[in-house]
PDB file of C-alpha atoms in Angstrom:
ATOM      1  CA  MET A   1     -26.508 -12.830   5.774  1.00 37.00           C
ATOM      2  CA  GLN A   2     -23.779 -15.091   5.263  1.00 52.00           C
ATOM      3  CA  ASP A   3     -21.485 -15.793   8.175  1.00 72.00           C
ATOM      4  CA  GLN A   4     -18.182 -14.170   7.679  1.00 86.00           C
ATOM      5  CA  LEU A   5     -14.838 -16.106   7.716  1.00 94.00           C
ATOM      6  CA  HIS A   6     -13.000 -15.430  10.815  1.00 96.00           C
ATOM      7  CA  ILE A   7      -9.396 -14.181  11.033  1.00 97.00           C
ATOM      8  CA  LEU A   8      -7.448 -14.189  14.255  1.00 98.00           C
ATOM      9  CA  VAL A   9      -4.988 -11.285  14.460  1.00 98.00           C
ATOM     10  CA  VAL A  10      -2.197 -11.650  17.085  1.00 97.00           C
ATOM     11  CA  GLU A  11      -0.516  -8.241  17.078  1.00 96.00           C
ATOM     12  CA  ASP A  12       0.758  -5.879  19.961  1.00 93.00           C
ATOM     13  CA  ASP A  13       0.804  -2.804  18.068  1.00 94.00           C
ATOM     14  CA  PRO A  14      -2.452  -1.161  18.641  1.00 95.00           C
ATOM     15  CA  LEU A  15      -2.084   0.970  15.562  1.00 95.00           C
ATOM     16  CA  VAL A  16      -1.187  -1.887  13.368  1.00 95.00           C
ATOM     17  CA  SER A  17      -3.797  -4.111  14.553  1.00 96.00           C
ATOM     18  CA  GLU A  18      -6.330  -1.381  13.992  1.00 96.00           C
ATOM     19  CA  VAL A  19      -5.295  -0.918  10.493  1.00 96.00           C
ATOM     20  CA  ILE A  20      -5.499  -4.622   9.704  1.00 97.00           C
ATOM     21  CA  SER A  21      -8.791  -4.724  11.113  1.00 96.00           C
ATOM     22  CA  ALA A  22     -10.394  -2.095   9.505  1.00 96.00           C
ATOM     23  CA  ALA A  23      -8.879  -3.222   6.176  1.00 96.00           C
ATOM     24  CA  LEU A  24     -10.342  -6.671   6.628  1.00 96.00           C
ATOM     25  CA  GLU A  25     -13.789  -5.756   8.096  1.00 92.00           C
ATOM     26  CA  ASP A  26     -15.965  -5.546   5.229  1.00 92.00           C
ATOM     27  CA  ARG A  27     -14.925  -9.263   4.323  1.00 93.00           C
ATOM     28  CA  PHE A  28     -14.028 -11.027   7.610  1.00 96.00           C
ATOM     29  CA  ALA A  29     -14.876 -10.998  10.861  1.00 95.00           C
ATOM     30  CA  THR A  30     -11.857 -10.417  13.132  1.00 96.00           C
ATOM     31  CA  THR A  31     -10.676 -10.889  16.629  1.00 96.00           C
ATOM     32  CA  VAL A  32      -7.804  -9.078  17.805  1.00 97.00           C
ATOM     33  CA  VAL A  33      -5.233 -10.311  20.672  1.00 96.00           C
ATOM     34  CA  VAL A  34      -2.041  -9.199  21.992  1.00 95.00           C
ATOM     35  CA  THR A  35      -0.317 -12.140  23.315  1.00 93.00           C
ATOM     36  CA  ALA A  36       0.324 -15.763  22.578  1.00 92.00           C
ATOM     37  CA  ALA A  37      -1.753 -17.037  25.397  1.00 92.00           C
ATOM     38  CA  GLU A  38      -4.723 -15.156  24.349  1.00 94.00           C
ATOM     39  CA  ALA A  39      -4.355 -16.482  20.843  1.00 95.00           C
ATOM     40  CA  MET A  40      -4.483 -20.185  22.157  1.00 94.00           C
ATOM     41  CA  GLN A  41      -7.645 -19.339  23.904  1.00 94.00           C
ATOM     42  CA  VAL A  42      -9.370 -17.935  20.783  1.00 96.00           C
ATOM     43  CA  LEU A  43      -8.088 -21.028  18.648  1.00 93.00           C
ATOM     44  CA  LYS A  44      -9.817 -23.303  21.226  1.00 89.00           C
ATOM     45  CA  ASP A  45     -13.044 -21.251  21.502  1.00 87.00           C
ATOM     46  CA  ARG A  46     -13.681 -20.114  17.931  1.00 85.00           C
ATOM     47  CA  ALA A  47     -13.853 -21.620  14.174  1.00 92.00           C
ATOM     48  CA  THR A  48     -10.915 -19.466  13.055  1.00 96.00           C
ATOM     49  CA  ARG A  49     -10.105 -19.719   9.217  1.00 96.00           C
ATOM     50  CA  LEU A  50      -6.752 -17.987   9.375  1.00 97.00           C
ATOM     51  CA  VAL A  51      -4.187 -16.376  11.787  1.00 97.00           C
ATOM     52  CA  LEU A  52      -2.203 -13.271  11.203  1.00 97.00           C
ATOM     53  CA  LEU A  53       0.447 -13.378  13.686  1.00 95.00           C
ATOM     54  CA  ASP A  54       3.154 -10.958  14.604  1.00 93.00           C
ATOM     55  CA  CYS A  55       6.376 -12.822  15.292  1.00 88.00           C
ATOM     56  CA  THR A  56       7.429 -10.250  18.026  1.00 85.00           C
ATOM     57  CA  LEU A  57       5.143 -10.458  20.944  1.00 84.00           C
ATOM     58  CA  PRO A  58       5.355  -9.622  24.632  1.00 79.00           C
ATOM     59  CA  GLY A  59       6.159 -12.868  26.437  1.00 81.00           C
ATOM     60  CA  GLY A  60       7.391 -14.526  23.179  1.00 78.00           C
ATOM     61  CA  LEU A  61       5.751 -16.904  20.878  1.00 82.00           C
ATOM     62  CA  ASP A  62       4.205 -19.823  22.658  1.00 84.00           C
ATOM     63  CA  PRO A  63       5.778 -22.773  21.405  1.00 86.00           C
ATOM     64  CA  ALA A  64       2.439 -24.700  21.312  1.00 90.00           C
ATOM     65  CA  LEU A  65       0.749 -22.098  19.190  1.00 92.00           C
ATOM     66  CA  LEU A  66       1.918 -23.035  15.732  1.00 92.00           C
ATOM     67  CA  PRO A  67       1.606 -26.640  16.277  1.00 93.00           C
ATOM     68  CA  ALA A  68      -1.994 -26.017  17.696  1.00 93.00           C
ATOM     69  CA  ALA A  69      -2.858 -24.344  14.681  1.00 94.00           C
ATOM     70  CA  ASP A  70      -1.447 -26.866  12.328  1.00 92.00           C
ATOM     71  CA  GLU A  71      -3.239 -29.542  14.278  1.00 94.00           C
ATOM     72  CA  LEU A  72      -6.576 -27.357  13.558  1.00 93.00           C
ATOM     73  CA  GLY A  73      -5.748 -26.881   9.963  1.00 93.00           C
ATOM     74  CA  ILE A  74      -5.670 -23.313  10.386  1.00 95.00           C
ATOM     75  CA  PRO A  75      -2.937 -21.428   8.183  1.00 95.00           C
ATOM     76  CA  VAL A  76      -0.815 -18.794   9.720  1.00 95.00           C
ATOM     77  CA  VAL A  77       0.658 -15.857   8.051  1.00 95.00           C
ATOM     78  CA  LEU A  78       3.832 -14.580   9.891  1.00 93.00           C
ATOM     79  CA  MET A  79       4.252 -10.873  10.037  1.00 93.00           C
ATOM     80  CA  SER A  80       7.496  -8.947  11.420  1.00 88.00           C
ATOM     81  CA  GLY A  81       9.373  -5.793  10.819  1.00 83.00           C
ATOM     82  CA  ASP A  82      12.367  -7.844  10.811  1.00 79.00           C
ATOM     83  CA  HIS A  83      13.118 -10.378   7.722  1.00 74.00           C
ATOM     84  CA  GLN A  84      15.320 -12.604  10.053  1.00 72.00           C
ATOM     85  CA  ARG A  85      12.047 -13.488  12.407  1.00 68.00           C
ATOM     86  CA  ILE A  86      10.931 -16.162   9.878  1.00 67.00           C
ATOM     87  CA  GLU A  87      14.240 -18.040  10.452  1.00 64.00           C
ATOM     88  CA  GLN A  88      13.900 -17.811  14.187  1.00 60.00           C
ATOM     89  CA  VAL A  89      10.397 -19.013  14.251  1.00 68.00           C
ATOM     90  CA  GLY A  90      11.194 -22.235  12.016  1.00 62.00           C
ATOM     91  CA  GLY A  91       9.134 -25.078  11.428  1.00 67.00           C
ATOM     92  CA  THR A  92       6.817 -25.490   8.395  1.00 72.00           C
ATOM     93  CA  PRO A  93       7.274 -22.820   5.823  1.00 79.00           C
ATOM     94  CA  ARG A  94       4.663 -20.097   6.038  1.00 88.00           C
ATOM     95  CA  PRO A  95       3.707 -17.342   4.283  1.00 90.00           C
ATOM     96  CA  PHE A  96       5.424 -14.102   5.400  1.00 90.00           C
ATOM     97  CA  MET A  97       4.523 -10.580   5.359  1.00 92.00           C
ATOM     98  CA  LEU A  98       7.483  -7.917   6.069  1.00 90.00           C
ATOM     99  CA  LYS A  99       6.343  -4.778   7.779  1.00 90.00           C
ATOM    100  CA  PRO A 100       5.399  -1.944   6.771  1.00 91.00           C
ATOM    101  CA  PHE A 101       3.090  -3.711   4.170  1.00 92.00           C
ATOM    102  CA  THR A 102       0.516  -2.562   1.988  1.00 94.00           C
ATOM    103  CA  LEU A 103      -3.378  -3.066   2.476  1.00 94.00           C
ATOM    104  CA  ASP A 104      -3.381  -4.373  -1.157  1.00 95.00           C
ATOM    105  CA  GLY A 105      -0.438  -6.870  -0.152  1.00 95.00           C
ATOM    106  CA  LEU A 106      -2.421  -7.712   3.111  1.00 96.00           C
ATOM    107  CA  LEU A 107      -5.753  -8.557   1.204  1.00 96.00           C
ATOM    108  CA  GLU A 108      -3.713 -10.463  -1.561  1.00 96.00           C
ATOM    109  CA  ILE A 109      -2.055 -12.842   0.824  1.00 96.00           C
ATOM    110  CA  VAL A 110      -5.253 -13.315   2.912  1.00 97.00           C
ATOM    111  CA  GLU A 111      -7.151 -14.223  -0.065  1.00 96.00           C
ATOM    112  CA  GLN A 112      -4.589 -16.327  -1.347  1.00 95.00           C
ATOM    113  CA  VAL A 113      -4.082 -18.552   1.826  1.00 96.00           C
ATOM    114  CA  LEU A 114      -7.973 -18.820   1.943  1.00 95.00           C
ATOM    115  CA  GLY A 115      -8.262 -20.044  -1.383  1.00 92.00           C
ATOM    116  CA  LEU A 116     -10.557 -16.881  -2.468  1.00 88.00           C
ATOM    117  CA  ARG A 117      -8.214 -15.915  -5.449  1.00 73.00           C
TER     118      ARG A 117
END
């Protein structure tokens, strides 16, 4: 069996993270974390190919998280229920998914970012 590509889901809402994981599980390995600090640890410990990052996390976004992903060459897709959050994150333009999103839309953006489409 071929190893699955790993996607890190950084999401504090258990229902949302469960739905995302379930939608991806047939094609990708996923790790779900709740905080930016946990995400930093996963980036250090695991060969991650993509990060799905909720823009509103407990404790906020670690300012080192996005630069760490960039340094490792890991694309980040931002997610939020507030379209103005993308402006607050700033930095490099990144794909953005407005919640609620469809599962088809999620799979489409994941495949596009990973170059599978």
